[in-house]
Structures are given as structure tokens and as C-alpha cells.
Amino acid sequence: MTIKTPLRLPLDAIPPAFADPGALTPVEAGDVRRYRDVEYARLDGYRPLLLDLCIPSTHGLSPLVVLIHGGAWLGGSKNIEPPDIADFGVLQSRLLEEGIAVASIQYRLSCEATFPAQLHDVKAAIRWLRNAAPALGIDPERIASLGASAGGHLAVFLGTNTTATDLEGTVGLTGPSSAVCASVGWYPPTRLDTMEAESMPGTPFTAHSAPNSPESRLIGHAVSERPDLARHASPISHVSGATAPTLLVHGTLDQVVPHEQSVAHHGVLDEAGVPNRLELVEGADHGFFGGDVDAIVETTVAFLREHLSFTKEDS
């Protein structure tokens, strides 16, 4: 007969709020260490928040780029598998070639929780990665964010480096900074309250302020009824002198997220004195369809190398 040891409630019944980096076991694949489905945060009543991490073999600590998937805040996955509409597979390969570690993260979707839950989650991922960095061979001072579409919204939101209490949250590990040293937005929504007015006439994606739009579902109210919440959930409203250098890449024929979103964000960054670059891809739609993806990836990698402070010894 086997007698189970009684739990010492409540202590034994409480799981840790995040994974211990010292307990992780990588899968070696060539010159890359891969960690899959790492729990960077656990929240009661929600699925565990996971990330995948790839770290190249280098002579020192690797800089890190955190990839954030799109999907209108309604869907999407951290899994980078072909066919990849966001071209993250191509980008990840190039970053690893350059000696840059890559993390791909999940976050709660708008059907699970409304904003700012998504920002709380990605900030928690940055905090966990910064804390785990020394044990994993990552430089905690060289972390950048990059996202596409809805993920671009979150990536450039991270890039504002806002420390407002309501936007920082208390998900997962608290204490370390959630700041990034650079951010990249591929066709990001940056001001949710103006998307409908800027949308391309004649396209199926014009009702951004309707109650069932992705933007309205994100904030939990129709944008048309609560433009104040839409503005608060817009990274453009939180740009300051603390904002990290930012790259914005957007197709001029984007039918889903008007390219004026990036143009406006670029202007506000300029006004705040934040180093930034706007790349408009002529004739490209959402997802860079109709654009030269290889050129976009190279532009992105060059920007990240510059702002992750690469030296000859790093490569």
C-alpha cells in the first residue's frame, strides 16, 4: 500500500509563477541551442504563457530579438513553421546566422483577456528573459522586440519603454526591467482610433471602429464608443524620450493596417527626438505581399545589428 504524503496547504499547492532557467534542458541542433515551450509565466485561469528560444554558439553573450506573432490579437502562434505569412522563418535564420538569439513568444488573445493583458504578457516575457539571460548565455542589456501586424503593435509598444503601472502589470516575474534597446514594427497598428478613417476605400477591411472589429475586441468596447480607450491602447500615445530606436516597415498598399499608421508614428518619434527609420514598401500589401521580402529582412537585420551594438568580436 502506498500512502501519499499530505499537502501542506497552501504552500505545496502553489506552483511557481514562471520556469526556473537553471532547470531548462536545450536540444542541440548544430551550432544552436533550442528551448521549446518554456513557461515564462503562469496565470490562474489561463493557459500557461510559453516561449521558444534559439541561442547560437558565440564567443560571448548573445544579443536577443523577441519575435511577437500577429493575428489581429485574435489568433496566431509563437510556432515558426512554413508557410509563415510573417516571414519570421526567414528572419529567424538570418538573425541566428548573425549570432543573434531569437525568442518567439505567446500572449493572451483578446478572446481571453482585453488590453492591457497582451502588453502585460509581452513585458513579462522580457522580464523573464532578462532575468534568465546570464544563465542562458544572453546579454541582458541587448534585447530588442520585433513584431508583425498585431505583434508589431505590441513590439513598438514595448519599444516605448513605458513604465506606467497600469501598462507594466504584475504577470510572471516582477522586478527586472521590461525595457528594450530597439524595436521593429512590420506593418503595425499604432493609433487604433484613426484606423477606420485611414483605411483604403473599397477593401474588405474598413470597419475598424465597429463593435466586432479586432481593435474593438482588443479594448473590450467599440472603438467608435470609447476612442479614449483606443488611444490609451495605442503605442503612439506613449512615445517619450525614453522610447527605444525604432524601425517601421509598411507596404503602401496595405489593405488591413493603413500605412499612415507607421507614417504617423514616425512623425511622433521625430518630434520626441527618438532615433527611428520609416521604410515604405511601394506596392506591398499586408504581410509584404508584392514586396521584396529578402530586402526587407536585410534592412531589418542591419537595423538590429546597429542598435544591438555589434562589434567585430560579436560576429
GROMACS .gro file of N, CA, C and O in nm, residues 109-151:
model
  172
  109LEU      N    1  -0.479   3.623  -2.605
  109LEU     CA    2  -0.553   3.682  -2.716
  109LEU      C    3  -0.673   3.758  -2.662
  109LEU      O    4  -0.712   3.744  -2.546
  110SER      N    5  -0.734   3.842  -2.746
  110SER     CA    6  -0.840   3.930  -2.699
  110SER      C    7  -0.966   3.854  -2.658
  110SER      O    8  -1.047   3.907  -2.581
  111CYS      N    9  -0.984   3.729  -2.707
  111CYS     CA   10  -1.098   3.650  -2.662
  111CYS      C   11  -1.074   3.593  -2.522
  111CYS      O   12  -1.167   3.548  -2.455
  112GLU      N   13  -0.948   3.597  -2.477
  112GLU     CA   14  -0.913   3.550  -2.343
  112GLU      C   15  -0.910   3.664  -2.241
  112GLU      O   16  -0.949   3.647  -2.126
  113ALA      N   17  -0.860   3.779  -2.284
  113ALA     CA   18  -0.849   3.895  -2.195
  113ALA      C   19  -0.831   4.019  -2.281
  113ALA      O   20  -0.768   4.013  -2.387
  114THR      N   21  -0.886   4.129  -2.236
  114THR     CA   22  -0.873   4.253  -2.313
  114THR      C   23  -0.746   4.328  -2.274
  114THR      O   24  -0.682   4.298  -2.173
  115PHE      N   25  -0.713   4.428  -2.355
  115PHE     CA   26  -0.596   4.512  -2.329
  115PHE      C   27  -0.612   4.578  -2.191
  115PHE      O   28  -0.722   4.616  -2.154
  116PRO      N   29  -0.503   4.587  -2.111
  116PRO     CA   30  -0.362   4.570  -2.147
  116PRO      C   31  -0.302   4.433  -2.120
  116PRO      O   32  -0.180   4.422  -2.105
  117ALA      N   33  -0.385   4.327  -2.113
  117ALA     CA   34  -0.332   4.194  -2.082
  117ALA      C   35  -0.221   4.153  -2.179
  117ALA      O   36  -0.119   4.096  -2.139
  118GLN      N   37  -0.240   4.184  -2.308
  118GLN     CA   38  -0.140   4.144  -2.409
  118GLN      C   39  -0.006   4.213  -2.383
  118GLN      O   40   0.100   4.150  -2.395
  119LEU      N   41  -0.011   4.340  -2.347
  119LEU     CA   42   0.112   4.413  -2.317
  119LEU      C   43   0.174   4.362  -2.187
  119LEU      O   44   0.296   4.347  -2.177
  120HIS      N   45   0.091   4.334  -2.088
  120HIS     CA   46   0.142   4.276  -1.963
  120HIS      C   47   0.220   4.148  -1.992
  120HIS      O   48   0.326   4.124  -1.932
  121ASP      N   49   0.166   4.065  -2.082
  121ASP     CA   50   0.230   3.936  -2.111
  121ASP      C   51   0.364   3.954  -2.179
  121ASP      O   52   0.463   3.890  -2.141
  122VAL      N   53   0.371   4.040  -2.281
  122VAL     CA   54   0.498   4.053  -2.352
  122VAL      C   55   0.602   4.122  -2.264
  122VAL      O   56   0.722   4.093  -2.274
  123LYS      N   57   0.558   4.211  -2.176
  123LYS     CA   58   0.651   4.270  -2.080
  123LYS      C   59   0.702   4.164  -1.982
  123LYS      O   60   0.820   4.163  -1.945
  124ALA      N   61   0.612   4.073  -1.942
  124ALA     CA   62   0.655   3.963  -1.853
  124ALA      C   63   0.759   3.876  -1.923
  124ALA      O   64   0.853   3.827  -1.858
  125ALA      N   65   0.742   3.852  -2.052
  125ALA     CA   66   0.839   3.773  -2.127
  125ALA      C   67   0.976   3.841  -2.127
  125ALA      O   68   1.079   3.775  -2.109
  126ILE      N   69   0.978   3.972  -2.148
  126ILE     CA   70   1.106   4.045  -2.145
  126ILE      C   71   1.170   4.035  -2.008
  126ILE      O   72   1.292   4.011  -1.995
  127ARG      N   73   1.090   4.050  -1.903
  127ARG     CA   74   1.146   4.042  -1.767
  127ARG      C   75   1.204   3.903  -1.740
  127ARG      O   76   1.313   3.890  -1.682
  128TRP      N   77   1.131   3.797  -1.780
  128TRP     CA   78   1.181   3.661  -1.758
  128TRP      C   79   1.311   3.639  -1.836
  128TRP      O   80   1.409   3.584  -1.783
  129LEU      N   81   1.313   3.682  -1.960
  129LEU     CA   82   1.433   3.664  -2.043
  129LEU      C   83   1.551   3.742  -1.988
  129LEU      O   84   1.664   3.693  -1.989
  130ARG      N   85   1.526   3.862  -1.941
  130ARG     CA   86   1.637   3.942  -1.883
  130ARG      C   87   1.692   3.874  -1.758
  130ARG      O   88   1.813   3.869  -1.737
  131ASN      N   89   1.604   3.821  -1.675
  131ASN     CA   90   1.648   3.753  -1.554
  131ASN      C   91   1.723   3.624  -1.587
  131ASN      O   92   1.822   3.589  -1.521
  132ALA      N   93   1.677   3.553  -1.690
  132ALA     CA   94   1.737   3.424  -1.727
  132ALA      C   95   1.862   3.441  -1.812
  132ALA      O   96   1.939   3.345  -1.829
  133ALA      N   97   1.884   3.561  -1.864
  133ALA     CA   98   1.988   3.584  -1.964
  133ALA      C   99   2.126   3.532  -1.924
  133ALA      O  100   2.190   3.458  -2.001
  134PRO      N  101   2.181   3.566  -1.808
  134PRO     CA  102   2.316   3.519  -1.775
  134PRO      C  103   2.329   3.367  -1.775
  134PRO      O  104   2.431   3.312  -1.820
  135ALA      N  105   2.225   3.298  -1.726
  135ALA     CA  106   2.231   3.152  -1.720
  135ALA      C  107   2.222   3.088  -1.858
  135ALA      O  108   2.269   2.976  -1.879
  136LEU      N  109   2.165   3.163  -1.955
  136LEU     CA  110   2.142   3.107  -2.088
  136LEU      C  111   2.243   3.157  -2.191
  136LEU      O  112   2.237   3.117  -2.307
  137GLY      N  113   2.333   3.246  -2.151
  137GLY     CA  114   2.430   3.298  -2.247
  137GLY      C  115   2.379   3.413  -2.330
  137GLY      O  116   2.423   3.433  -2.444
  138ILE      N  117   2.287   3.490  -2.274
  138ILE     CA  118   2.229   3.606  -2.342
  138ILE      C  119   2.272   3.732  -2.270
  138ILE      O  120   2.284   3.734  -2.147
  139ASP      N  121   2.292   3.838  -2.345
  139ASP     CA  122   2.327   3.968  -2.287
  139ASP      C  123   2.199   4.037  -2.241
  139ASP      O  124   2.116   4.075  -2.325
  140PRO      N  125   2.178   4.058  -2.113
  140PRO     CA  126   2.053   4.119  -2.065
  140PRO      C  127   2.038   4.265  -2.103
  140PRO      O  128   1.928   4.321  -2.093
  141GLU      N  129   2.146   4.328  -2.148
  141GLU     CA  130   2.140   4.469  -2.187
  141GLU      C  131   2.117   4.488  -2.336
  141GLU      O  132   2.106   4.601  -2.383
  142ARG      N  133   2.111   4.377  -2.411
  142ARG     CA  134   2.092   4.388  -2.556
  142ARG      C  135   1.972   4.302  -2.597
  142ARG      O  136   1.985   4.195  -2.653
  143ILE      N  137   1.853   4.354  -2.568
  143ILE     CA  138   1.729   4.286  -2.602
  143ILE      C  139   1.644   4.381  -2.686
  143ILE      O  140   1.622   4.496  -2.649
  144ALA      N  141   1.596   4.331  -2.800
  144ALA     CA  142   1.511   4.409  -2.890
  144ALA      C  143   1.381   4.335  -2.913
  144ALA      O  144   1.372   4.213  -2.896
  145SER      N  145   1.278   4.408  -2.952
  145SER     CA  146   1.148   4.348  -2.984
  145SER      C  147   1.117   4.367  -3.132
  145SER      O  148   1.154   4.469  -3.191
  146LEU      N  149   1.048   4.269  -3.189
  146LEU     CA  150   1.008   4.277  -3.330
  146LEU      C  151   0.876   4.203  -3.346
  146LEU      O  152   0.860   4.091  -3.297
  147GLY      N  153   0.782   4.267  -3.413
  147GLY     CA  154   0.653   4.202  -3.435
  147GLY      C  155   0.593   4.243  -3.567
  147GLY      O  156   0.632   4.343  -3.628
  148ALA      N  157   0.495   4.161  -3.612
  148ALA     CA  158   0.426   4.187  -3.737
  148ALA      C  159   0.278   4.206  -3.710
  148ALA      O  160   0.218   4.129  -3.633
  149SER      N  161   0.219   4.310  -3.769
  149SER     CA  162   0.076   4.339  -3.757
  149SER      C  163   0.039   4.359  -3.609
  149SER      O  164   0.096   4.446  -3.544
  150ALA      N  165  -0.053   4.278  -3.553
  150ALA     CA  166  -0.085   4.293  -3.411
  150ALA      C  167   0.039   4.275  -3.324
  150ALA      O  168   0.056   4.341  -3.222
  151GLY      N  169   0.129   4.185  -3.366
  151GLY     CA  170   0.255   4.169  -3.296
  151GLY      C  171   0.344   4.291  -3.310
  151GLY      O  172   0.422   4.324  -3.220
   0.00000   0.00000   0.00000
